Coordinates of C-alpha atoms and ligand atoms in Angstrom, one line a residue:
X12 CA -62.0 -90.6 20.7
X13 CA -64.2 -91.7 24.5
X14 CA -61.5 -93.9 26.0
X15 CA -64.1 -96.8 25.7
X16 CA -64.6 -96.7 21.9
X17 CA -60.9 -97.6 22.3
X18 CA -60.6 -100.1 24.4
X19 CA -61.2 -103.7 23.2
X20 CA -64.3 -104.2 24.4
X21 CA -65.9 -101.9 22.5
X22 CA -64.2 -103.6 19.4
X23 CA -65.4 -106.7 20.2
X24 CA -69.1 -105.1 20.4
X25 CA -68.7 -103.2 17.7
X26 CA -68.2 -105.9 16.0
X27 CA -70.6 -108.4 16.7
X28 CA -73.8 -106.1 14.6
X29 CA -74.6 -107.9 11.4
X30 CA -72.3 -110.2 10.6
X31 CA -71.5 -111.0 7.4
X32 CA -68.8 -113.2 7.0
X33 CA -66.5 -110.5 5.8
X34 CA -66.1 -106.2 5.3
X35 CA -68.1 -104.9 3.7
X36 CA -66.0 -103.0 0.8
X37 CA -67.0 -100.6 -1.0
X38 CA -67.7 -100.8 -4.2
X39 CA -67.6 -104.7 -4.0
X40 CA -71.2 -104.2 -6.6
X41 CA -69.3 -101.8 -8.9
X42 CA -68.1 -103.2 -11.9
X43 CA -64.8 -100.3 -12.2
X44 CA -63.6 -101.5 -9.0
X45 CA -60.3 -103.7 -9.6
X46 CA -61.0 -107.0 -7.6
X47 CA -57.5 -108.4 -8.1
X48 CA -57.1 -104.3 -5.5
X49 CA -59.4 -105.1 -3.3
X50 CA -59.9 -108.9 -4.1
X51 CA -63.5 -108.1 -4.4
X52 CA -65.3 -110.3 -7.5
X53 CA -67.6 -107.2 -9.6
X54 CA -70.8 -109.3 -10.7
X55 CA -69.9 -110.1 -14.2
X56 CA -67.1 -112.7 -13.0
X57 CA -69.3 -113.5 -11.0
X58 CA -72.2 -114.8 -13.5
X59 CA -70.0 -117.4 -14.6
X60 CA -70.1 -118.9 -11.7
X61 CA -72.6 -118.0 -9.5
X62 CA -75.5 -120.3 -10.5
X63 CA -78.8 -117.7 -10.5
X64 CA -81.5 -119.3 -7.8
X65 CA -83.8 -119.0 -10.7
X66 CA -82.0 -120.6 -13.2
X67 CA -81.8 -124.2 -13.7
X68 CA -78.5 -126.8 -13.7
X69 CA -78.2 -129.9 -16.3
X70 CA -78.6 -133.1 -14.9
X71 CA -76.5 -135.5 -14.6
X72 CA -77.9 -138.7 -16.4
X73 CA -76.0 -142.6 -16.5
X74 CA -77.9 -145.2 -19.5
X75 CA -78.0 -149.0 -18.2
X76 CA -78.2 -151.1 -21.2
X77 CA -77.9 -154.5 -22.3
X78 CA -79.8 -157.8 -22.8
X79 CA -82.3 -159.1 -21.5
X80 CA -82.6 -160.5 -18.4
X81 CA -78.6 -159.0 -17.7
X82 CA -79.7 -157.9 -14.3
X83 CA -80.7 -153.9 -15.8
X84 CA -83.5 -153.3 -13.6
X85 CA -81.8 -155.4 -11.1
X86 CA -79.2 -152.8 -10.7
X87 CA -80.7 -150.0 -11.3
X88 CA -83.6 -150.9 -8.6
X89 CA -79.9 -151.8 -6.1
X90 CA -78.8 -148.6 -7.4
X91 CA -82.5 -146.2 -6.8
X92 CA -81.9 -148.3 -2.8
X93 CA -78.6 -146.9 -2.1
X94 CA -78.5 -143.1 -2.9
X95 CA -81.9 -143.4 -1.1
X96 CA -82.3 -139.8 -2.9
X97 CA -84.5 -137.9 -4.1
X98 CA -82.3 -136.6 -5.7
X99 CA -81.9 -139.5 -8.1
X100 CA -84.8 -140.7 -10.5
X101 CA -85.2 -144.0 -12.8
X102 CA -86.3 -144.2 -16.0
X103 CA -87.4 -147.2 -17.8
X104 CA -87.5 -147.5 -21.0
X105 CA -90.2 -150.3 -21.3
X106 CA -92.5 -147.8 -20.4
X107 CA -92.4 -146.1 -23.8
X108 CA -92.9 -149.2 -25.1
X109 CA -95.7 -148.3 -27.6
X110 CA -99.3 -150.1 -26.8
X111 CA -100.2 -152.7 -29.0
X112 CA -103.3 -152.2 -32.0
X113 CA -106.0 -154.4 -32.0
X114 CA -104.6 -156.2 -35.2
X115 CA -100.9 -156.2 -33.3
X116 CA -102.4 -158.0 -30.6
X117 CA -104.6 -160.6 -32.1
X118 CA -101.0 -161.1 -33.8
X119 CA -98.6 -160.9 -31.4
X120 CA -96.3 -164.0 -31.4
X121 CA -95.0 -161.8 -34.4
X122 CA -94.2 -158.4 -33.2
X123 CA -91.2 -157.6 -32.2
X124 CA -90.7 -156.1 -29.2
X125 CA -86.9 -155.8 -29.5
X126 CA -86.7 -154.0 -32.4
X127 CA -86.2 -150.4 -32.0
X128 CA -89.9 -149.4 -34.1
X129 CA -91.3 -151.2 -30.6
X130 CA -90.4 -147.9 -28.1
X131 CA -92.3 -144.6 -29.1
X132 CA -88.8 -142.6 -28.5
X133 CA -89.7 -139.5 -29.8
X134 CA -91.6 -139.4 -26.5
X135 CA -88.9 -140.6 -24.9
X136 CA -86.3 -138.3 -25.5
X137 CA -89.1 -135.2 -25.0
X138 CA -89.2 -136.7 -21.7
X139 CA -85.7 -136.6 -21.0
X140 CA -85.7 -133.2 -22.5
X141 CA -88.7 -131.9 -20.2
X142 CA -86.2 -133.2 -17.0
X143 CA -83.4 -132.2 -18.4
X144 CA -85.1 -128.3 -18.4
X145 CA -85.7 -129.3 -14.5
X146 CA -89.3 -129.8 -15.4
X147 CA -91.7 -132.7 -14.1
X148 CA -92.8 -135.6 -16.3
X149 CA -95.8 -138.1 -16.7
X150 CA -94.2 -141.8 -17.6
X151 CA -96.7 -144.1 -18.9
X152 CA -97.2 -147.3 -17.4
X153 CA -97.4 -150.6 -19.3
X154 CA -98.1 -153.4 -19.2
X155 CA -96.5 -157.2 -20.0
X156 CA -99.0 -159.3 -19.7
X157 CA -101.6 -156.6 -22.0
X158 CA -99.1 -154.8 -24.1
X159 CA -100.6 -152.3 -23.5
X160 CA -99.6 -148.7 -21.3
X161 CA -102.8 -147.6 -19.2
X162 CA -105.2 -145.0 -20.4
X163 CA -105.6 -143.6 -16.7
X164 CA -102.9 -144.3 -14.8
X165 CA -99.2 -142.8 -15.1
X166 CA -95.6 -142.7 -12.6
X167 CA -94.9 -138.4 -12.3
X168 CA -91.3 -138.1 -12.0
X169 CA -89.7 -135.1 -10.5
X170 CA -87.1 -132.7 -12.1
X171 CA -83.9 -134.1 -10.2
X172 CA -79.9 -134.3 -10.5
X173 CA -79.7 -137.6 -11.3
X174 CA -81.3 -139.8 -14.2
X175 CA -81.1 -143.1 -14.4
X176 CA -81.8 -143.8 -18.1
X177 CA -83.1 -148.5 -18.4
X178 CA -83.3 -150.2 -20.8
X179 CA -82.0 -152.5 -24.0
X180 CA -82.1 -149.7 -26.8
X181 CA -81.0 -147.6 -24.9
X182 CA -77.5 -146.4 -26.7
X183 CA -79.3 -147.2 -30.1
X184 CA -80.3 -143.7 -30.4
X185 CA -76.8 -141.7 -29.3
X186 CA -79.4 -139.0 -28.3
X187 CA -80.3 -140.9 -25.7
X188 CA -78.8 -143.1 -23.6
X189 CA -74.9 -143.2 -25.2
X190 CA -74.7 -139.0 -25.5
X191 CA -71.0 -138.1 -24.5
X192 CA -72.3 -135.9 -22.2
X193 CA -73.9 -139.4 -20.4
X194 CA -72.5 -142.4 -18.0
X195 CA -72.7 -144.9 -19.6
X196 CA -73.1 -148.9 -18.1
X197 CA -73.9 -152.4 -19.1
X198 CA -75.3 -155.5 -17.0
X199 CA -72.9 -158.2 -19.1
X200 CA -74.3 -161.7 -17.6
X201 CA -73.5 -165.0 -19.4
X202 CA -76.1 -165.9 -21.4
X203 CA -77.5 -169.1 -19.9
X204 CA -78.1 -167.9 -17.0
X205 CA -80.0 -164.8 -19.0
X206 CA -82.1 -167.1 -21.2
X207 CA -82.8 -169.4 -17.4
X208 CA -83.8 -165.9 -16.0
X209 CA -86.2 -164.7 -18.7
X210 CA -87.8 -167.7 -19.2
X211 CA -89.0 -167.4 -14.8
X212 CA -89.5 -163.4 -15.2
X213 CA -92.2 -164.2 -18.4
X214 CA -93.3 -167.1 -16.3
X215 CA -93.9 -166.3 -13.7
X216 CA -94.5 -161.8 -13.6
X217 CA -95.6 -161.1 -16.7
X218 CA -98.4 -164.5 -18.0
X219 CA -96.3 -166.7 -20.7
X220 CA -95.8 -169.7 -21.7
X221 CA -92.6 -171.3 -21.9
X222 CA -93.0 -172.7 -25.7
X223 CA -93.6 -169.0 -26.3
X224 CA -90.9 -167.8 -24.1
X225 CA -88.4 -169.4 -25.9
X226 CA -90.5 -168.9 -29.2
X227 CA -90.4 -165.2 -29.2
X228 CA -86.2 -165.2 -27.8
X229 CA -85.0 -167.8 -30.7
X230 CA -87.1 -165.3 -33.0
X231 CA -86.6 -161.8 -32.0
X232 CA -85.3 -161.2 -28.4
X233 CA -81.4 -163.4 -29.4
X234 CA -81.7 -161.2 -33.4
X235 CA -82.1 -158.3 -31.7
X236 CA -79.6 -158.8 -28.4
X237 CA -77.0 -159.8 -31.2
X238 CA -78.1 -156.3 -34.6
X239 CA -79.0 -153.3 -31.0
X240 CA -78.1 -153.9 -27.8
X241 CA -73.8 -155.9 -29.2
X242 CA -72.6 -153.0 -30.5
X243 CA -73.5 -150.7 -28.4
X244 CA -70.3 -152.0 -25.6
X245 CA -68.4 -150.0 -27.7
X246 CA -70.6 -147.1 -26.0
X247 CA -69.8 -148.2 -22.4
X248 CA -67.3 -146.1 -19.8
X249 CA -68.3 -149.6 -17.2
X250 CA -69.6 -152.9 -18.4
X251 CA -70.9 -154.2 -15.4
X252 CA -70.4 -158.5 -15.6
X253 CA -73.0 -160.3 -12.9
X254 CA -75.5 -157.8 -12.6
X255 CA -77.1 -157.8 -10.0
X256 CA -74.7 -159.7 -8.1
X257 CA -71.7 -157.0 -8.8
X258 CA -72.3 -155.5 -5.2
X259 CA -68.1 -153.7 -6.3
X260 CA -69.7 -152.3 -9.4
X261 CA -72.7 -151.6 -8.3
X262 CA -71.0 -149.6 -5.4
X263 CA -68.7 -147.8 -7.9
X264 CA -71.0 -146.5 -9.6
X265 CA -73.7 -144.6 -5.9
X266 CA -69.4 -143.7 -4.9
X267 CA -69.4 -142.2 -8.8
X268 CA -73.9 -140.2 -8.2
X269 CA -72.2 -139.7 -5.2
X270 CA -70.3 -137.4 -6.1
X271 CA -71.1 -135.7 -9.2
X272 CA -74.2 -134.8 -6.4
X273 CA -71.8 -133.2 -3.4
X274 CA -70.3 -132.1 -6.8
X275 CA -70.3 -127.6 -6.8
X276 CA -69.4 -126.5 -10.0
X277 CA -66.6 -124.6 -8.0
X278 CA -65.5 -127.1 -6.2
X279 CA -65.1 -127.7 -10.0
X280 CA -62.8 -124.6 -10.4
X281 CA -61.1 -124.7 -7.3
X282 CA -59.9 -128.4 -6.5
X283 CA -59.6 -127.4 -3.1
X284 CA -63.0 -126.6 -2.1
X285 CA -64.2 -129.1 -0.1
X286 CA -67.8 -129.9 0.3
X287 CA -68.3 -132.9 2.9
X288 CA -70.8 -134.9 1.9
X289 CA -74.3 -134.6 1.7
X290 CA -76.5 -137.0 4.0
X291 CA -79.7 -136.9 5.0
X292 CA -78.1 -135.9 8.9
X293 CA -76.0 -132.9 7.7
X294 CA -78.9 -131.8 5.8
X295 CA -82.1 -131.8 8.4
X296 CA -78.6 -130.6 10.8
X297 CA -78.8 -127.2 8.6
X298 CA -82.8 -126.6 7.7
X299 CA -82.6 -126.7 11.9
X300 CA -80.1 -124.3 12.3
X301 CA -81.8 -122.5 9.3
X302 CA -85.0 -121.9 10.8
X303 CA -86.2 -118.8 12.2
X304 CA -88.5 -120.2 14.1
X305 CA -85.3 -122.5 16.4
X306 CA -84.2 -122.5 20.0
X307 CA -81.3 -121.1 21.7
X308 CA -80.3 -124.1 23.1
X309 CA -80.9 -126.1 19.3
X310 CA -79.4 -123.9 17.5
X311 CA -75.7 -124.2 19.1
X312 CA -77.1 -128.1 20.1
X313 CA -76.9 -129.5 15.8
X314 CA -74.6 -125.7 15.1
X315 CA -72.4 -127.7 17.3
X316 CA -72.3 -130.9 15.1
X317 CA -72.2 -129.8 12.4
X318 CA -69.1 -127.8 13.4
X319 CA -67.3 -131.2 14.4
X320 CA -67.8 -132.6 10.7
X321 CA -66.7 -130.3 9.3
X322 CA -63.6 -129.8 11.4
X323 CA -63.4 -134.1 11.5
X324 CA -63.1 -133.6 7.4
X325 CA -60.8 -129.8 8.0
X326 CA -58.5 -132.5 10.4
X327 CA -58.7 -135.2 7.2
X328 CA -56.1 -133.3 4.8
X329 CA -53.4 -132.5 7.2
X330 CA -50.3 -134.3 6.5
X331 CA -49.6 -137.3 8.1
X332 CA -46.9 -139.5 8.9
X333 CA -46.9 -144.2 8.8
X334 CA -47.3 -145.1 12.5
X335 CA -46.7 -149.5 13.2
X336 CA -47.7 -150.5 16.2
X337 CA -48.4 -153.7 18.0
X338 CA -51.9 -154.8 18.7
X339 CA -52.9 -156.9 22.0
X340 CA -52.9 -160.5 19.2
X341 CA -48.7 -159.5 19.2
X342 CA -49.2 -158.3 15.5
X343 CA -48.9 -155.2 13.4
X344 CA -51.1 -152.6 12.9
X345 CA -49.9 -149.7 9.5
X346 CA -51.2 -147.3 10.9
X347 CA -50.6 -143.5 10.9
X348 CA -49.8 -140.6 13.1
X349 CA -51.4 -137.7 13.8
X350 CA -49.4 -134.1 12.4
X351 CA -48.5 -132.9 15.6
X352 CA -47.5 -129.3 14.7
X353 CA -51.2 -127.8 14.1
X354 CA -52.9 -124.2 15.0
X355 CA -56.5 -122.8 15.4
X356 CA -56.9 -119.1 14.6
X357 CA -60.4 -118.0 14.7
X358 CA -61.8 -115.0 13.3
X359 CA -63.6 -114.0 16.4
X360 CA -66.9 -113.6 17.0
X361 CA -68.4 -116.0 15.7
X362 CA -65.4 -118.0 14.5
X363 CA -65.3 -118.9 18.2
X364 CA -67.5 -121.0 17.9
X365 CA -65.9 -123.6 16.3
X366 CA -63.3 -123.9 19.2
X367 CA -64.6 -126.1 21.6
X368 CA -65.2 -128.8 18.5
X369 CA -61.9 -128.2 17.6
X370 CA -59.7 -128.2 21.0
X371 CA -62.3 -132.0 21.2
X372 CA -60.9 -132.9 17.8
X373 CA -57.3 -132.4 18.6
X374 CA -55.9 -132.3 23.0
X375 CA -54.4 -129.7 23.9
X376 CA -54.4 -127.9 20.8
X377 CA -53.2 -123.4 20.7
X378 CA -56.8 -120.8 19.2
X379 CA -55.5 -117.6 18.7
X380 CA -57.7 -115.5 17.2
X381 CA -57.6 -112.0 14.7
X382 CA -60.6 -109.5 15.0
X383 CA -61.4 -107.4 12.2
X384 CA -63.3 -104.8 12.3
X385 CA -66.1 -103.9 9.0
X386 CA -66.3 -100.7 8.7
X387 CA -64.0 -97.6 9.2
X388 CA -60.3 -98.0 7.1
X389 CA -62.5 -98.7 3.8
X390 CA -63.9 -101.6 5.7
X391 CA -60.5 -103.5 6.2
X392 CA -59.4 -102.8 9.4
X393 CA -57.4 -106.1 10.8
X394 CA -57.9 -105.2 14.8
X395 CA -57.0 -107.4 17.0
X396 CA -54.2 -110.5 16.6
X397 CA -53.4 -113.2 19.5
X398 CA -51.7 -116.2 17.5
X399 CA -49.0 -119.1 19.0
X400 CA -45.6 -117.2 18.3
X401 CA -44.1 -120.1 16.7
X402 CA -47.3 -120.6 14.1
X403 CA -45.1 -120.6 10.4
X404 CA -44.3 -123.7 12.0
X405 CA -47.5 -124.8 12.6
X406 CA -50.7 -126.2 9.7
X407 CA -53.6 -123.9 10.8
X408 CA -57.1 -124.1 11.0
X409 CA -59.1 -120.8 10.5
X410 CA -62.5 -120.5 11.8
X411 CA -64.8 -118.8 10.7
X412 CA -68.8 -120.7 10.6
X413 CA -70.0 -118.7 7.5
X414 CA -68.2 -117.3 4.4
X415 CA -69.5 -114.7 2.9
X416 CA -67.6 -111.8 0.6
X417 CA -64.9 -113.4 1.8
X418 CA -62.8 -110.1 2.2
X419 CA -62.4 -110.6 6.1
X420 CA -61.3 -114.3 5.6
X421 CA -58.3 -113.0 2.9
X422 CA -57.1 -110.3 5.6
X423 CA -56.8 -113.0 7.9
X424 CA -55.0 -115.2 6.0
X425 CA -53.1 -111.8 4.6
X426 CA -51.5 -112.0 8.2
X427 CA -51.2 -115.6 8.4
X428 CA -48.9 -115.5 5.4
X429 CA -47.6 -112.3 7.0
X430 CA -46.8 -113.7 10.1
X431 CA -44.5 -116.9 8.0
X432 CA -47.4 -119.2 7.9
X433 CA -47.0 -121.2 4.6
X434 CA -50.5 -121.0 2.6
X435 CA -50.6 -124.4 1.2
X436 CA -50.2 -124.9 5.2
X437 CA -54.0 -122.9 6.0
X438 CA -56.8 -125.6 6.1
X439 CA -60.4 -123.2 6.9
X440 CA -62.9 -124.1 8.7
X441 CA -67.1 -123.0 7.1
X442 CA -70.4 -124.2 8.0
X443 CA -71.8 -122.0 5.0
X444 CA -70.6 -120.9 2.1
X445 CA -71.5 -118.1 0.0
X446 CA -70.5 -118.4 -4.1
X447 CA -68.6 -114.8 -3.7
X448 CA -66.8 -116.1 -0.8
X449 CA -65.1 -118.6 -1.9
X450 CA -63.9 -117.4 -5.1
X451 CA -62.4 -114.1 -3.8
X452 CA -60.3 -116.6 -1.3
X453 CA -59.8 -119.2 -3.5
X454 CA -58.4 -116.8 -6.8
X455 CA -55.8 -115.0 -3.8
X456 CA -54.9 -118.4 -2.6
X457 CA -55.2 -120.8 -4.4
X458 CA -53.0 -123.1 -2.4
X459 CA -55.3 -123.1 0.5
X460 CA -58.4 -125.6 1.3
X461 CA -61.9 -124.4 1.9
X462 CA -64.4 -126.9 3.8
X463 CA -67.5 -126.3 4.2
X464 CA -70.4 -128.6 5.2
X465 CA -72.7 -126.8 2.3
X466 CA -72.2 -123.9 -0.6
X467 CA -75.2 -121.4 -0.7
X468 CA -76.7 -119.8 -3.4
X469 CA -75.1 -116.2 -3.0
X470 CA -75.2 -113.1 -1.8
X471 CA -77.8 -110.8 -1.4
X472 CA -76.8 -106.9 -2.1
X473 CA -76.5 -106.2 1.4
X474 CA -73.9 -108.8 1.5
X475 CA -75.6 -111.7 3.4
X476 CA -75.7 -115.6 2.9
X477 CA -78.9 -116.1 1.1
X478 CA -80.9 -118.6 2.0
X479 CA -77.8 -119.3 4.7
X480 CA -79.1 -118.5 8.7
X481 CA -78.3 -114.4 9.7
X482 CA -75.9 -113.7 12.0
X483 CA -74.6 -117.2 13.7
X484 CA -72.3 -115.0 16.2
X485 CA -75.6 -113.2 17.2
X486 CA -77.4 -117.6 17.7
X487 CA -75.0 -119.2 19.2
X488 CA -73.6 -117.4 21.5
X489 CA -77.2 -115.3 22.2
X490 CA -76.9 -112.2 21.7
X491 CA -80.5 -112.2 19.2
X492 CA -82.9 -111.1 21.9
X493 CA -83.6 -107.8 21.0
Ligands
ADP15 N1 -78.4 -161.8 -10.1 C1 -80.0 -162.3 -9.7 N2 -80.0 -163.5 -9.4 C2 -81.6 -164.6 -9.3 N3 -81.9 -163.6 -10.7 C3 -82.3 -162.7 -10.8 C4 -80.3 -161.8 -10.4 N4 -80.8 -160.7 -11.8 C5 -82.0 -160.5 -11.7 N5 -82.8 -161.8 -11.3 C6 -84.2 -162.0 -12.0 O1 -84.1 -162.2 -13.5 C7 -84.7 -161.5 -13.8 C8 -83.9 -160.4 -15.2 O2 -83.5 -159.5 -14.4 P1 -84.2 -158.1 -14.5 O3 -82.4 -157.5 -13.4 O4 -85.2 -157.4 -14.6 O5 -83.3 -157.5 -16.0 P2 -83.3 -156.7 -17.4 O6 -84.0 -155.6 -16.5 O7 -81.9 -156.3 -17.4 O8 -83.8 -158.0 -18.4 C9 -86.0 -161.1 -13.4 O9 -87.0 -161.8 -12.5 C10 -85.2 -160.4 -12.0 O10 -84.9 -161.0 -10.3
LIG16 N1 -95.4 -156.3 -24.4 C1 -93.3 -157.2 -24.7 C2 -92.5 -155.9 -24.5 C3 -91.5 -156.2 -24.2 N2 -91.3 -157.8 -24.5 C4 -89.5 -158.4 -23.8 O1 -89.4 -157.6 -22.8 C5 -87.7 -156.8 -23.1 C6 -87.3 -155.9 -22.6 O2 -87.5 -156.2 -21.1 P1 -85.8 -156.7 -19.8 O3 -86.8 -155.6 -18.5 O4 -86.4 -158.6 -20.2 O5 -85.2 -155.6 -20.6 C7 -87.5 -157.4 -24.5 O6 -86.4 -158.2 -24.8 C8 -89.0 -158.3 -25.2 O7 -88.7 -159.7 -25.4 C9 -92.2 -158.9 -24.0 O8 -92.4 -159.9 -24.1 N3 -93.1 -158.4 -24.3
MG17 MG1 -85.8 -154.5 -17.3

């Protein structure tokens, strides 16, 4: 073998080819290979976990009910406002009121708008069913002054991850709001307050006079509340006293939805996998770094921002001790002390892109390196390692921006464990993770933590993460010019 091919430079060069964030393992996609033996995963086991990009994930449904003017619509509007996320849509049961016939319109004061028959529940069910199966729907627009639906316009509601279903009788039909798989909330406001609000709303917004509101209330609204709304209280997962005034309850629901939105199925299976909470900023940065037209300068800038977030999040999983300090006002502040025994380990080469962020967060942190060659020795060769001598006493932040097959990660983790690092003292930090990689690492090392900023769809036949962002190290270090 010529000399240069044995040196570290050659090895570094060879390792900097197309990066699969892991090793090509022969037979990875063969159903005959043993997943345990190779650390790889067979397509059969993938299929239970990994979503087919064309397959549709069932949305999470939140039902919100309560008496008239208890604040249902206000609460739901506040939740939608706070979330500001197109993955959450609101469907109001009111939109599905049946339009009155000319005969019913003449005798409107005798019409019971609070009875289940006043709604076209089958149409509402159909609409929710379509949304659940990933289709967009046209929701009618109902006019409370004319008691009719618009014949010209409708509201388009797109398929989403969370559907909020709101209305006085959404729990009356078990197939709707109070379905066991749904999250059920009930707004509960004082009856006098509700009546006062109803009078004001119906006279100001719905073209009624006070007498007709009071008459309708006594004849239909109150009895129907007792017959149909109150019994559904037993289905409620949460009750929201004071409706829209209850900011704490609204915040909790918003948080719950955030958790649902951020929780990939894999996080439910592997509780040690943490995906940092998605925001428009984070999605915007991902959009930029995944765009093949991005300039190198922007790629590095936005990758660095994302890396910093992942590093900070990862540090949040370290153990801490309580610490008290005296503030300049002579008061005691009870806080925490950072974990001191730390070290970073980058998987060369792309992992090195994460070192600066780690140094910026942890002053003077030691950083070791592991280089794994994806060819040779059946794609599993450990080529180079330089780790602090006392690594077994440290918590390790393992750095690699893209987790693909998980094979090089497993190799690196194996080495750390051989050096005496307890598995539970390793936090593996990524920007983008493939489900296959997560499964491969988590199955073998269940007590290690993975912190990532996004979980992608899958690996393709070439073991590249899809949609992914190509060869991270080449983009970051500018070696993708040719
Ligand atoms: N916290 C509140 N303070 C004052 N007015 C409110 C409050 N919450 C709701 N309202 C008003 O009371 C009326 C009924 O509220 P709404 O949210 O439409 O209730 P629902 O959908 O349960 O009938 C509306 O006119 C609304 O603007
Ligand atoms: N044409 C209609 C239709 C419905 N109502 C009343 O609306 C109430 C439901 O809406 P909330 O936002 O108050 O839950 C219900 O109590 C109906 O009496 C109506 O007055 N006219
Ligand atoms: Mg309402």
